[in-house]
């Protein structure tokens, strides 16, 4: 009987220790940065740090959500910038960069399904042409709207209904006003290049749209009959 009592007591103690270890692990995973401070985790949040955080911060700075210098440390200011980005892009505004927010940012996280645009080339020729489309079609628009215009071009490249190259899409007859009026030949500014590069890296603020137009100037009945998915600046995306 004494052996059974001692065995039961030991088993109870081991069970309590195991539960304590599980609880401690849970608390550590909540309060410590993802991956012990490694940024290439499936989720980035306040407390995370590393190269991926720095890349994200630079994007937020380029888009006007964050001021200062990208230091690779996910602090309170970075969280506030992420929340603003999420609100402006119809995402859950929790300040946590998970799969959906990372995809909207064109950011690659380890263990996520975020991918770069397939079927397109990020060569200097493609980048320059895409930047010229952005400048000719959307200069003066919010930065998100500039990226969205570039994303529409890339979405067409991926669609079986359009040519399968950036040049083919851009120079398709009647596709873009900037080609028809010659603005495609203007020299892009840095914002246009940044927007084109972000779109090539996977950010799609249009969420898969193939068309856009300015409701105040559009005259095509067919275009005006399209269902609008979202509006960014002066453009309706459909």
XYZ file of C-alpha atoms in Angstrom:
238
model
C 0.000 0.000 0.000
C 2.820 2.388 0.860
C 4.412 1.756 -2.578
C 1.121 2.536 -4.315
C 0.751 5.774 -2.318
C 4.306 6.858 -3.182
C 3.784 5.981 -6.867
C 0.548 7.976 -7.006
C 2.224 10.942 -5.286
C 5.151 10.869 -7.732
C 2.844 10.634 -10.744
C 0.822 13.591 -9.455
C 3.974 15.667 -9.009
C 5.191 14.813 -12.517
C 1.824 15.776 -13.959
C 1.899 19.124 -12.152
C 5.441 19.811 -13.389
C 4.412 18.968 -16.959
C 1.438 21.331 -16.769
C 3.665 24.072 -15.385
C 6.139 23.637 -18.268
C 3.312 23.814 -20.836
C 1.926 26.995 -19.250
C 5.388 28.594 -19.131
C 5.995 27.764 -22.797
C 2.687 29.369 -23.708
C 3.521 32.536 -21.795
C 6.973 32.765 -23.388
C 5.541 32.360 -26.897
C 3.132 35.200 -26.195
C 5.551 37.718 -24.706
C 8.727 36.960 -26.645
C 9.202 38.013 -30.297
C 8.268 35.457 -32.906
C 11.012 32.934 -33.474
C 12.983 34.299 -30.508
C 13.610 37.577 -32.331
C 14.042 36.125 -35.822
C 11.984 38.135 -38.299
C 11.470 35.315 -40.778
C 8.551 33.908 -38.769
C 5.032 33.225 -40.012
C 3.797 36.274 -38.057
C 5.421 39.619 -37.273
C 4.234 41.697 -34.323
C 5.473 44.218 -31.788
C 8.714 42.844 -30.353
C 9.836 41.087 -33.539
C 13.105 42.164 -35.137
C 15.383 41.401 -38.037
C 15.822 41.854 -41.765
C 12.198 41.175 -42.711
C 10.966 43.762 -40.208
C 13.403 46.259 -41.726
C 12.111 45.488 -45.230
C 8.540 45.951 -44.023
C 9.418 49.251 -42.351
C 11.040 50.555 -45.524
C 7.876 49.728 -47.458
C 5.758 51.561 -44.869
C 8.108 54.553 -45.092
C 7.873 54.557 -48.902
C 4.076 54.456 -48.694
C 3.898 57.305 -46.157
C 2.667 55.253 -43.200
C 5.873 55.461 -41.172
C 8.407 58.237 -40.635
C 12.008 57.951 -39.594
C 14.504 55.202 -40.372
C 13.975 51.481 -40.900
C 15.846 49.932 -37.960
C 14.531 46.373 -38.066
C 12.829 46.631 -34.662
C 9.034 46.239 -34.537
C 8.130 48.889 -31.973
C 5.020 50.904 -31.120
C 5.471 53.322 -34.056
C 5.794 50.435 -36.507
C 2.689 48.797 -35.061
C 0.728 52.043 -35.478
C 1.906 52.260 -39.102
C 0.829 48.661 -39.735
C -2.611 49.416 -38.266
C -3.009 52.403 -40.622
C -1.977 50.255 -43.590
C -4.436 47.544 -42.590
C -7.321 50.007 -42.222
C -6.632 51.575 -45.606
C -6.523 48.164 -47.275
C -9.604 46.586 -45.718
C -7.651 44.248 -43.416
C -8.123 43.446 -39.738
C -6.441 46.402 -38.023
C -4.640 44.539 -35.232
C -1.076 45.639 -35.949
C -0.002 42.042 -36.536
C 1.523 41.097 -39.875
C 0.148 37.654 -40.678
C -0.383 35.990 -44.038
C -3.042 38.383 -45.416
C -1.269 41.582 -44.365
C 2.070 40.249 -45.628
C 0.466 39.392 -48.965
C -1.001 42.896 -49.243
C 2.452 44.332 -48.534
C 4.221 42.053 -50.982
C 6.229 40.723 -48.054
C 7.581 37.176 -47.841
C 7.323 35.518 -44.437
C 8.749 32.105 -43.621
C 5.942 29.562 -43.472
C 3.470 31.833 -45.269
C 1.950 31.390 -48.692
C 2.908 34.864 -49.881
C 4.426 34.618 -53.314
C 5.721 36.956 -55.949
C 3.752 37.514 -59.103
C 4.133 34.515 -61.373
C 4.466 34.702 -65.122
C 6.207 38.071 -64.978
C 9.830 39.121 -65.113
C 11.379 41.641 -62.776
C 14.039 42.545 -65.322
C 15.018 46.160 -65.706
C 13.118 46.347 -69.011
C 9.859 45.191 -67.452
C 10.369 47.405 -64.409
C 11.003 50.463 -66.553
C 7.976 49.839 -68.775
C 5.701 49.201 -65.808
C 6.968 52.372 -64.117
C 6.196 54.354 -67.268
C 2.632 53.014 -67.247
C 2.264 54.004 -63.595
C 3.643 57.485 -64.260
C 1.564 57.995 -67.379
C -1.665 56.651 -65.886
C -1.508 57.419 -62.173
C 0.970 60.136 -61.239
C -0.698 62.327 -58.657
C -2.714 59.365 -57.344
C -2.153 57.967 -53.825
C 0.799 55.605 -53.701
C -1.489 52.630 -53.105
C -3.374 53.598 -56.250
C -0.147 53.688 -58.241
C 0.726 50.170 -57.095
C -2.812 49.054 -57.943
C -2.449 50.300 -61.538
C 0.793 48.338 -61.891
C -0.914 45.309 -60.351
C -3.701 45.467 -62.949
C -1.075 45.152 -65.682
C 0.419 42.104 -63.962
C -3.019 40.581 -63.370
C -3.654 40.805 -67.101
C -0.347 39.072 -67.800
C -1.520 36.180 -65.629
C -4.984 36.077 -67.226
C -5.576 33.864 -70.264
C -7.700 36.667 -71.757
C -4.699 38.953 -72.273
C -1.169 38.756 -73.711
C 1.280 36.870 -71.494
C 3.942 39.557 -71.207
C 4.067 43.036 -69.712
C 4.924 44.626 -73.061
C 2.132 42.686 -74.760
C -0.418 43.896 -72.213
C 0.773 47.508 -72.220
C 0.833 47.841 -76.007
C -2.383 45.933 -76.668
C -4.508 48.156 -78.901
C -6.667 50.575 -76.914
C -5.613 49.161 -73.557
C -4.057 52.234 -71.920
C -4.595 55.941 -72.506
C -0.951 56.701 -71.755
C 0.060 54.698 -74.833
C -2.514 56.420 -77.034
C -1.540 59.954 -75.971
C 2.210 59.328 -75.775
C 2.644 59.757 -72.030
C 4.124 56.261 -71.941
C 7.314 57.908 -73.222
C 7.668 60.266 -70.248
C 10.441 59.620 -67.720
C 9.009 58.036 -64.542
C 9.716 59.505 -61.119
C 10.954 57.497 -58.142
C 7.433 56.939 -56.838
C 6.443 55.259 -60.100
C 9.492 52.998 -59.952
C 8.768 52.110 -56.322
C 5.151 51.298 -57.161
C 6.131 49.135 -60.124
C 8.692 47.292 -58.019
C 6.199 46.680 -55.203
C 3.674 45.277 -57.665
C 6.321 43.000 -59.177
C 7.152 41.816 -55.669
C 3.564 40.714 -55.122
C 1.598 43.602 -53.609
C -1.826 43.861 -55.241
C -4.049 46.572 -53.713
C -6.570 45.911 -56.526
C -7.127 42.356 -55.251
C -7.005 40.766 -58.667
C -8.768 43.437 -60.741
C -8.215 43.516 -64.501
C -9.598 46.990 -65.223
C -9.669 50.470 -63.752
C -11.033 53.827 -64.889
C -11.735 57.370 -63.725
C -15.538 57.652 -63.277
C -15.377 61.395 -63.926
C -13.779 61.088 -67.347
C -14.640 57.587 -68.605
C -17.001 57.428 -71.585
C -16.992 53.710 -72.435
C -20.418 52.249 -71.680
C -18.905 48.797 -71.441
C -16.343 49.926 -68.879
C -18.918 51.858 -66.880
C -21.078 48.739 -66.728
C -18.364 46.754 -64.913
C -18.916 45.972 -61.236
C -16.622 48.151 -59.125
C -14.640 46.198 -56.548
C -12.984 49.160 -54.840
C -11.990 52.781 -55.302
C -8.507 54.188 -54.731
C -8.029 57.886 -55.282
C -9.650 58.890 -58.577
C -9.736 55.360 -59.983
C -12.420 52.690 -59.767
C -11.053 49.151 -59.986
C -13.164 46.365 -61.435
